[in-house]
PDB file of C-alpha atoms in Angstrom:
ATOM      1  CA  UNK A  96      35.277   7.508  22.760  1.00  0.00           C
ATOM      2  CA  UNK A  97      34.901   5.146  25.808  1.00  0.00           C
ATOM      3  CA  UNK A  98      38.640   4.597  25.634  1.00  0.00           C
ATOM      4  CA  UNK A  99      39.315   8.257  25.703  1.00  0.00           C
ATOM      5  CA  UNK A 100      36.294   8.416  28.462  1.00  0.00           C
ATOM      6  CA  UNK A 101      38.976   5.610  30.662  1.00  0.00           C
ATOM      7  CA  UNK A 102      41.395   7.487  30.107  1.00  0.00           C
ATOM      8  CA  UNK A 103      40.329  10.447  31.063  1.00  0.00           C
ATOM      9  CA  UNK A 104      37.842   9.485  34.483  1.00  0.00           C
ATOM     10  CA  UNK A 105      41.415   7.422  35.587  1.00  0.00           C
ATOM     11  CA  UNK A 106      43.254  11.192  34.897  1.00  0.00           C
ATOM     12  CA  UNK A 107      40.389  12.691  37.428  1.00  0.00           C
ATOM     13  CA  UNK A 108      41.120   9.633  40.057  1.00  0.00           C
ATOM     14  CA  UNK A 109      44.613  10.308  40.319  1.00  0.00           C
ATOM     15  CA  UNK A 110      44.584  14.352  40.151  1.00  0.00           C
ATOM     16  CA  UNK A 111      41.889  13.785  42.958  1.00  0.00           C
ATOM     17  CA  UNK A 112      43.768  11.578  44.744  1.00  0.00           C
ATOM     18  CA  UNK A 113      47.283  13.990  44.641  1.00  0.00           C
ATOM     19  CA  UNK A 114      44.687  17.458  45.823  1.00  0.00           C
ATOM     20  CA  UNK A 115      43.662  15.167  49.030  1.00  0.00           C
ATOM     21  CA  UNK A 116      47.303  14.600  49.371  1.00  0.00           C
ATOM     22  CA  UNK A 117      47.883  18.622  49.394  1.00  0.00           C
ATOM     23  CA  UNK A 118      45.735  19.263  50.820  1.00  0.00           C
ATOM     24  CA  UNK A 119      46.212  16.778  53.799  1.00  0.00           C
ATOM     25  CA  UNK A 120      49.821  17.233  54.100  1.00  0.00           C
ATOM     26  CA  UNK A 121      48.507  21.799  54.578  1.00  0.00           C
ATOM     27  CA  UNK A 122      45.447  21.235  57.118  1.00  0.00           C
ATOM     28  CA  UNK A 123      48.921  19.663  59.187  1.00  0.00           C
ATOM     29  CA  UNK A 124      51.112  21.943  58.629  1.00  0.00           C
ATOM     30  CA  UNK A 125      48.255  24.177  60.423  1.00  0.00           C
ATOM     31  CA  UNK A 126      47.079  25.997  56.596  1.00  0.00           C
ATOM     32  CA  UNK A 127      43.543  26.359  56.913  1.00  0.00           C
ATOM     33  CA  UNK A 128      41.115  25.083  54.351  1.00  0.00           C
ATOM     34  CA  UNK A 129      38.605  27.061  52.550  1.00  0.00           C
ATOM     35  CA  UNK A 130      35.783  25.290  50.669  1.00  0.00           C
ATOM     36  CA  UNK A 131      34.098  26.551  47.261  1.00  0.00           C
ATOM     37  CA  UNK A 132      31.222  25.676  45.722  1.00  0.00           C
ATOM     38  CA  UNK A 133      32.135  24.291  42.614  1.00  0.00           C
ATOM     39  CA  UNK A 134      30.094  26.250  40.627  1.00  0.00           C
ATOM     40  CA  UNK A 135      31.455  29.962  41.497  1.00  0.00           C
ATOM     41  CA  UNK A 136      33.568  30.914  39.097  1.00  0.00           C
ATOM     42  CA  UNK A 137      35.317  34.063  40.779  1.00  0.00           C
ATOM     43  CA  UNK A 138      36.262  37.267  38.868  1.00  0.00           C
ATOM     44  CA  UNK A 139      39.315  39.188  40.319  1.00  0.00           C
ATOM     45  CA  UNK A 140      40.027  42.081  38.605  1.00  0.00           C
ATOM     46  CA  UNK A 141      43.015  44.065  39.706  1.00  0.00           C
ATOM     47  CA  UNK A 142      41.744  47.672  41.951  1.00  0.00           C
ATOM     48  CA  UNK A 143      41.640  49.752  40.460  1.00  0.00           C
ATOM     49  CA  UNK A 144      43.608  53.148  41.530  1.00  0.00           C
ATOM     50  CA  UNK A 145      41.610  56.338  42.694  1.00  0.00           C
ATOM     51  CA  UNK A 146      42.472  59.304  40.493  1.00  0.00           C
ATOM     52  CA  UNK A 147      45.293  61.481  41.984  1.00  0.00           C
ATOM     53  CA  UNK A 148      43.474  65.603  42.879  1.00  0.00           C
ATOM     54  CA  UNK A 149      45.804  68.048  41.137  1.00  0.00           C
ATOM     55  CA  UNK A 150      46.740  70.833  42.265  1.00  0.00           C
ATOM     56  CA  UNK A 151      45.704  73.673  40.002  1.00  0.00           C
ATOM     57  CA  UNK A 152      47.385  75.291  38.060  1.00  0.00           C
ATOM     58  CA  UNK A 153      48.746  79.071  38.495  1.00  0.00           C
ATOM     59  CA  UNK A 154      48.984  81.613  36.304  1.00  0.00           C
ATOM     60  CA  UNK A 155      52.035  83.474  36.584  1.00  0.00           C
ATOM     61  CA  UNK A 156      52.114  86.610  39.022  1.00  0.00           C
ATOM     62  CA  UNK A 157      53.226  90.216  37.238  1.00  0.00           C
ATOM     63  CA  UNK A 158      56.086  91.503  39.066  1.00  0.00           C
ATOM     64  CA  UNK A 159      55.103  93.772  42.146  1.00  0.00           C
ATOM     65  CA  UNK A 160      55.695  97.398  41.511  1.00  0.00           C
ATOM     66  CA  UNK A 161      56.606  99.437  43.722  1.00  0.00           C
ATOM     67  CA  UNK A 162      55.069 103.033  43.611  1.00  0.00           C
ATOM     68  CA  UNK A 163      56.873 106.255  44.866  1.00  0.00           C
ATOM     69  CA  UNK A 164      55.685 107.319  47.173  1.00  0.00           C
ATOM     70  CA  UNK A 165      53.896 110.192  47.310  1.00  0.00           C
ATOM     71  CA  UNK A 166      54.008 113.819  48.276  1.00  0.00           C
ATOM     72  CA  UNK A 167      52.374 113.618  51.158  1.00  0.00           C
ATOM     73  CA  UNK A 168      54.274 111.679  52.296  1.00  0.00           C
ATOM     74  CA  UNK A 169      57.303 112.986  51.736  1.00  0.00           C
ATOM     75  CA  UNK A 170      55.246 116.288  53.931  1.00  0.00           C
ATOM     76  CA  UNK A 171      54.500 114.169  57.214  1.00  0.00           C
ATOM     77  CA  UNK A 172      57.739 112.906  58.068  1.00  0.00           C
ATOM     78  CA  UNK A 173      58.588 115.944  57.531  1.00  0.00           C
ATOM     79  CA  UNK A 174      56.180 117.579  59.488  1.00  0.00           C
ATOM     80  CA  UNK A 175      57.071 114.467  62.248  1.00  0.00           C
ATOM     81  CA  UNK A 176      60.806 115.607  62.254  1.00  0.00           C
ATOM     82  CA  UNK A 177      59.470 119.432  62.980  1.00  0.00           C
ATOM     83  CA  UNK A 178      57.286 118.356  65.006  1.00  0.00           C
ATOM     84  CA  UNK A 179      60.534 115.598  67.461  1.00  0.00           C
ATOM     85  CA  UNK A 180      62.914 118.583  67.094  1.00  0.00           C
ATOM     86  CA  UNK A 181      60.141 120.801  68.673  1.00  0.00           C
ATOM     87  CA  UNK A 182      58.550 118.483  71.832  1.00  0.00           C
ATOM     88  CA  UNK A 183      62.455 118.026  71.703  1.00  0.00           C
ATOM     89  CA  UNK A 184      63.241 121.774  72.261  1.00  0.00           C
ATOM     90  CA  UNK A 185      60.758 121.813  75.424  1.00  0.00           C
ATOM     91  CA  UNK A 186      62.046 119.382  76.558  1.00  0.00           C
ATOM     92  CA  UNK A 187      65.076 122.030  76.750  1.00  0.00           C
ATOM     93  CA  UNK A 188      62.929 124.419  77.744  1.00  0.00           C
ATOM     94  CA  UNK A 189      61.583 122.455  80.561  1.00  0.00           C
ATOM     95  CA  UNK A 190      64.375 121.642  82.033  1.00  0.00           C
ATOM     96  CA  UNK A 191      66.618 124.615  82.247  1.00  0.00           C
ATOM     97  CA  UNK A 192      62.740 126.342  83.483  1.00  0.00           C
ATOM     98  CA  UNK A 193      63.717 124.544  87.013  1.00  0.00           C
ATOM     99  CA  UNK A 194      67.456 125.720  86.417  1.00  0.00           C
ATOM    100  CA  UNK A 195      67.294 129.099  88.707  1.00  0.00           C
ATOM    101  CA  UNK A 196      67.510 132.727  87.482  1.00  0.00           C
ATOM    102  CA  UNK A 197      70.591 133.449  86.961  1.00  0.00           C
ATOM    103  CA  UNK A 198      73.121 135.443  84.584  1.00  0.00           C
ATOM    104  CA  UNK A 199      73.887 131.663  83.299  1.00  0.00           C
ATOM    105  CA  UNK A 200      71.065 131.633  81.351  1.00  0.00           C
ATOM    106  CA  UNK A 201      71.542 134.136  79.006  1.00  0.00           C
ATOM    107  CA  UNK A 202      72.918 133.658  75.919  1.00  0.00           C
ATOM    108  CA  UNK A 203      75.133 137.100  75.402  1.00  0.00           C
ATOM    109  CA  UNK A 204      77.537 136.916  72.918  1.00  0.00           C
ATOM    110  CA  UNK A 205      79.953 140.040  70.971  1.00  0.00           C
ATOM    111  CA  UNK A 206      77.710 140.620  67.987  1.00  0.00           C
ATOM    112  CA  UNK A 207      79.709 143.266  65.344  1.00  0.00           C
ATOM    113  CA  UNK A 208      76.978 146.140  63.968  1.00  0.00           C
ATOM    114  CA  UNK A 209      77.474 146.063  60.119  1.00  0.00           C
ATOM    115  CA  UNK A 210      74.403 148.839  59.095  1.00  0.00           C
ATOM    116  CA  UNK A 211      71.829 150.672  60.735  1.00  0.00           C
ATOM    117  CA  UNK A 212      69.414 152.949  59.712  1.00  0.00           C
ATOM    118  CA  UNK A 213      65.796 154.675  60.658  1.00  0.00           C
ATOM    119  CA  UNK A 214      62.822 152.325  60.948  1.00  0.00           C
ATOM    120  CA  UNK A 215      60.755 152.851  57.926  1.00  0.00           C
ATOM    121  CA  UNK A 216      58.388 153.710  60.992  1.00  0.00           C
ATOM    122  CA  UNK A 217      59.609 154.233  64.076  1.00  0.00           C
ATOM    123  CA  UNK A 218      61.228 157.936  64.385  1.00  0.00           C
ATOM    124  CA  UNK A 219      62.597 157.165  68.276  1.00  0.00           C
ATOM    125  CA  UNK A 220      64.029 153.204  66.381  1.00  0.00           C
ATOM    126  CA  UNK A 221      66.633 152.309  65.156  1.00  0.00           C
ATOM    127  CA  UNK A 222      66.558 149.127  62.274  1.00  0.00           C
ATOM    128  CA  UNK A 223      70.231 147.185  62.760  1.00  0.00           C
ATOM    129  CA  UNK A 224      71.593 144.380  60.683  1.00  0.00           C
ATOM    130  CA  UNK A 225      73.941 142.272  63.352  1.00  0.00           C
ATOM    131  CA  UNK A 226      77.444 139.636  62.989  1.00  0.00           C
ATOM    132  CA  UNK A 227      76.671 137.440  65.891  1.00  0.00           C
ATOM    133  CA  UNK A 228      78.879 134.686  64.552  1.00  0.00           C
ATOM    134  CA  UNK A 229      76.026 132.859  62.876  1.00  0.00           C
ATOM    135  CA  UNK A 230      75.634 131.724  59.362  1.00  0.00           C
ATOM    136  CA  UNK A 231      73.185 135.581  58.762  1.00  0.00           C
ATOM    137  CA  UNK A 232      73.469 138.454  60.742  1.00  0.00           C
ATOM    138  CA  UNK A 233      70.595 138.635  62.987  1.00  0.00           C
ATOM    139  CA  UNK A 234      67.534 141.778  62.394  1.00  0.00           C
ATOM    140  CA  UNK A 235      67.839 143.866  65.435  1.00  0.00           C
ATOM    141  CA  UNK A 236      65.744 147.422  66.392  1.00  0.00           C
ATOM    142  CA  UNK A 237      67.100 149.653  69.009  1.00  0.00           C
ATOM    143  CA  UNK A 238      65.160 151.964  70.729  1.00  0.00           C
ATOM    144  CA  UNK A 239      68.858 153.776  70.917  1.00  0.00           C
ATOM    145  CA  UNK A 240      67.319 157.046  68.162  1.00  0.00           C
ATOM    146  CA  UNK A 241      67.732 159.529  71.091  1.00  0.00           C
ATOM    147  CA  UNK A 242      70.584 158.796  72.698  1.00  0.00           C
ATOM    148  CA  UNK A 243      73.043 157.732  70.429  1.00  0.00           C
ATOM    149  CA  UNK A 244      73.803 159.571  66.577  1.00  0.00           C
ATOM    150  CA  UNK A 245      73.198 157.265  64.145  1.00  0.00           C
ATOM    151  CA  UNK A 246      76.356 157.745  62.842  1.00  0.00           C
ATOM    152  CA  UNK A 247      78.271 156.413  65.490  1.00  0.00           C
ATOM    153  CA  UNK A 248      76.439 153.310  65.053  1.00  0.00           C
ATOM    154  CA  UNK A 249      77.673 151.705  61.721  1.00  0.00           C
ATOM    155  CA  UNK A 250      80.734 149.250  62.274  1.00  0.00           C
ATOM    156  CA  UNK A 251      80.756 148.997  65.620  1.00  0.00           C
ATOM    157  CA  UNK A 252      81.264 146.123  67.688  1.00  0.00           C
ATOM    158  CA  UNK A 253      78.061 145.897  71.024  1.00  0.00           C
ATOM    159  CA  UNK A 254      77.345 142.671  72.475  1.00  0.00           C
ATOM    160  CA  UNK A 255      73.679 141.008  72.169  1.00  0.00           C
ATOM    161  CA  UNK A 256      71.202 139.050  73.786  1.00  0.00           C
ATOM    162  CA  UNK A 257      70.312 135.875  71.508  1.00  0.00           C
ATOM    163  CA  UNK A 258      67.893 134.521  73.504  1.00  0.00           C
ATOM    164  CA  UNK A 259      64.996 135.902  73.485  1.00  0.00           C
ATOM    165  CA  UNK A 260      61.352 135.370  71.897  1.00  0.00           C
ATOM    166  CA  UNK A 261      61.855 137.538  68.742  1.00  0.00           C
ATOM    167  CA  UNK A 262      59.118 140.252  68.992  1.00  0.00           C
ATOM    168  CA  UNK A 263      57.761 142.572  66.308  1.00  0.00           C
ATOM    169  CA  UNK A 264      58.534 146.561  66.522  1.00  0.00           C
ATOM    170  CA  UNK A 265      56.396 148.432  64.898  1.00  0.00           C
ATOM    171  CA  UNK A 266      55.678 146.325  61.524  1.00  0.00           C
ATOM    172  CA  UNK A 267      59.724 144.460  61.783  1.00  0.00           C
ATOM    173  CA  UNK A 268      60.771 141.894  63.832  1.00  0.00           C
ATOM    174  CA  UNK A 269      63.237 141.798  66.056  1.00  0.00           C
ATOM    175  CA  UNK A 270      65.754 139.041  66.231  1.00  0.00           C
ATOM    176  CA  UNK A 271      67.636 140.018  69.753  1.00  0.00           C
ATOM    177  CA  UNK A 272      68.613 142.815  71.591  1.00  0.00           C
ATOM    178  CA  UNK A 273      71.499 145.529  72.326  1.00  0.00           C
ATOM    179  CA  UNK A 274      72.678 145.766  76.199  1.00  0.00           C
ATOM    180  CA  UNK A 275      74.197 149.355  77.037  1.00  0.00           C
ATOM    181  CA  UNK A 276      75.283 151.417  79.804  1.00  0.00           C
ATOM    182  CA  UNK A 277      71.866 153.517  81.033  1.00  0.00           C
ATOM    183  CA  UNK A 278      70.726 155.775  83.307  1.00  0.00           C
ATOM    184  CA  UNK A 279      67.371 158.194  82.997  1.00  0.00           C
ATOM    185  CA  UNK A 280      69.759 160.089  81.642  1.00  0.00           C
ATOM    186  CA  UNK A 281      71.949 158.444  79.087  1.00  0.00           C
ATOM    187  CA  UNK A 282      72.656 155.625  77.522  1.00  0.00           C
ATOM    188  CA  UNK A 283      75.125 153.681  76.078  1.00  0.00           C
ATOM    189  CA  UNK A 284      76.370 150.097  74.318  1.00  0.00           C
ATOM    190  CA  UNK A 285      78.667 148.297  76.189  1.00  0.00           C
ATOM    191  CA  UNK A 286      82.805 147.382  75.455  1.00  0.00           C
ATOM    192  CA  UNK A 287      83.279 144.034  74.212  1.00  0.00           C
ATOM    193  CA  UNK A 288      87.266 143.089  74.497  1.00  0.00           C
ATOM    194  CA  UNK A 289      89.289 144.156  71.804  1.00  0.00           C
ATOM    195  CA  UNK A 290      90.216 141.242  70.270  1.00  0.00           C
ATOM    196  CA  UNK A 291      87.184 139.342  70.799  1.00  0.00           C
ATOM    197  CA  UNK A 292      84.933 138.655  67.708  1.00  0.00           C
ATOM    198  CA  UNK A 293      82.060 138.330  67.241  1.00  0.00           C
ATOM    199  CA  UNK A 294      79.875 135.146  68.230  1.00  0.00           C
ATOM    200  CA  UNK A 295      82.671 134.653  71.307  1.00  0.00           C
ATOM    201  CA  UNK A 296      80.359 134.139  74.563  1.00  0.00           C
ATOM    202  CA  UNK A 297      79.556 136.334  78.081  1.00  0.00           C
ATOM    203  CA  UNK A 298      80.733 133.987  81.371  1.00  0.00           C
ATOM    204  CA  UNK A 299      80.401 135.442  84.931  1.00  0.00           C
ATOM    205  CA  UNK A 300      82.368 133.475  87.375  1.00  0.00           C
ATOM    206  CA  UNK A 301      80.147 131.669  89.100  1.00  0.00           C
ATOM    207  CA  UNK A 302      77.539 131.426  87.775  1.00  0.00           C
ATOM    208  CA  UNK A 303      78.116 128.164  84.706  1.00  0.00           C
ATOM    209  CA  UNK A 304      74.701 127.142  83.566  1.00  0.00           C
ATOM    210  CA  UNK A 305      73.814 126.541  80.415  1.00  0.00           C
ATOM    211  CA  UNK A 306      71.971 129.658  78.419  1.00  0.00           C
ATOM    212  CA  UNK A 307      67.854 128.622  77.857  1.00  0.00           C
ATOM    213  CA  UNK A 308      67.765 128.262  74.309  1.00  0.00           C
ATOM    214  CA  UNK A 309      64.706 130.295  74.463  1.00  0.00           C
ATOM    215  CA  UNK A 310      62.797 133.226  77.570  1.00  0.00           C
ATOM    216  CA  UNK A 311      60.020 131.672  78.637  1.00  0.00           C
ATOM    217  CA  UNK A 312      58.963 135.473  78.840  1.00  0.00           C
ATOM    218  CA  UNK A 313      55.618 134.028  80.795  1.00  0.00           C
ATOM    219  CA  UNK A 314      58.489 133.528  83.526  1.00  0.00           C
ATOM    220  CA  UNK A 315      59.740 136.820  83.780  1.00  0.00           C
ATOM    221  CA  UNK A 316      63.813 135.709  83.242  1.00  0.00           C
ATOM    222  CA  UNK A 317      65.382 138.446  82.330  1.00  0.00           C
ATOM    223  CA  UNK A 318      63.487 140.123  84.552  1.00  0.00           C
ATOM    224  CA  UNK A 319      64.296 137.979  87.739  1.00  0.00           C
ATOM    225  CA  UNK A 320      67.623 139.001  86.137  1.00  0.00           C
ATOM    226  CA  UNK A 321      67.933 143.125  85.283  1.00  0.00           C
ATOM    227  CA  UNK A 322      67.854 144.572  88.104  1.00  0.00           C
ATOM    228  CA  UNK A 323      72.024 143.123  89.457  1.00  0.00           C
ATOM    229  CA  UNK A 324      73.466 144.197  86.525  1.00  0.00           C
ATOM    230  CA  UNK A 325      75.411 147.077  87.710  1.00  0.00           C
ATOM    231  CA  UNK A 326      78.550 149.662  85.696  1.00  0.00           C
ATOM    232  CA  UNK A 327      80.882 149.300  88.560  1.00  0.00           C
ATOM    233  CA  UNK A 328      83.084 152.785  88.823  1.00  0.00           C
ATOM    234  CA  UNK A 329      85.882 151.429  88.088  1.00  0.00           C
ATOM    235  CA  UNK A 330      82.861 150.553  84.152  1.00  0.00           C
ATOM    236  CA  UNK A 331      83.603 147.100  84.056  1.00  0.00           C
ATOM    237  CA  UNK A 332      79.842 145.708  83.528  1.00  0.00           C
ATOM    238  CA  UNK A 333      78.995 143.047  86.817  1.00  0.00           C
ATOM    239  CA  UNK A 334      76.293 141.090  87.944  1.00  0.00           C
ATOM    240  CA  UNK A 335      75.677 141.070  91.126  1.00  0.00           C
ATOM    241  CA  UNK A 336      79.485 142.507  91.840  1.00  0.00           C
ATOM    242  CA  UNK A 337      80.941 139.457  89.385  1.00  0.00           C
ATOM    243  CA  UNK A 338      82.301 141.280  86.446  1.00  0.00           C
ATOM    244  CA  UNK A 339      80.875 139.995  83.083  1.00  0.00           C
ATOM    245  CA  UNK A 340      84.543 138.116  81.545  1.00  0.00           C
ATOM    246  CA  UNK A 341      85.106 137.264  76.888  1.00  0.00           C
ATOM    247  CA  UNK A 342      87.775 135.004  76.483  1.00  0.00           C
ATOM    248  CA  UNK A 343      89.634 136.379  79.962  1.00  0.00           C
ATOM    249  CA  UNK A 344      88.729 139.589  79.984  1.00  0.00           C
ATOM    250  CA  UNK A 345      86.020 142.611  80.977  1.00  0.00           C
ATOM    251  CA  UNK A 346      82.994 143.821  78.991  1.00  0.00           C
ATOM    252  CA  UNK A 347      83.057 147.580  79.716  1.00  0.00           C
ATOM    253  CA  UNK A 348      81.185 151.353  79.781  1.00  0.00           C
ATOM    254  CA  UNK A 349      82.471 153.495  77.426  1.00  0.00           C
ATOM    255  CA  UNK A 350      82.007 156.691  79.731  1.00  0.00           C
ATOM    256  CA  UNK A 351      79.040 155.418  81.881  1.00  0.00           C
ATOM    257  CA  UNK A 352      79.576 154.637  86.435  1.00  0.00           C
ATOM    258  CA  UNK A 353      77.489 153.379  88.797  1.00  0.00           C
ATOM    259  CA  UNK A 354      74.344 152.557  86.691  1.00  0.00           C
ATOM    260  CA  UNK A 355      72.234 149.490  85.201  1.00  0.00           C
ATOM    261  CA  UNK A 356      72.535 148.358  82.002  1.00  0.00           C
ATOM    262  CA  UNK A 357      69.334 147.598  79.874  1.00  0.00           C
TER     263      UNK A 357
END
């Protein structure tokens, strides 16, 4: 045991010598030395990584279901479209209201009276069905019973004013007016040219404006224009001395001369 103790002591001295040389070499190389007490035992634990938070799992979403548009939305859309059309017509009417009151603002066209019968509630009125070149014939009421026999009201051409505001006459709506040569004693329907057809437009040279969509009764446009209508001595329908024409041919009165037109 003495021998082993001596050997251990010798080895210990050698270790200390080597350690001292190593420390001296590190100091010379600029490495700072830290003294550790010989009885201090340091336990170094590996760093514990912090738990990584995980995003909560999303539950699968149900597929979106597109609901059919309710009927109310369709009604609102239809109402909106109708309102837009009305506003457009009103703008057109406002633009035309500033135009001069002349014959170009009247939408007068060739019509064809298909049938005429007595108004059920008025002895002096006819109830007529007139083809005006539109998809459907117009219902028109005329106060011609005292002037024209009902037999002469059937299947005949005429000239009709289409853009008057529809009016109720003895409970039935009238949607146009038949234009007639007129005097206190006599009334007769104006005659369009023989080769004209329903829907052909009446024009007057020198008055090339656009007809109103609908005449405003408060503006009295027709009432301002009508006094300048006249049947000439030749039987021609005139406005301020200029003939009414359809496709270049003159509108005429059958027998009346030098009278007004209503």
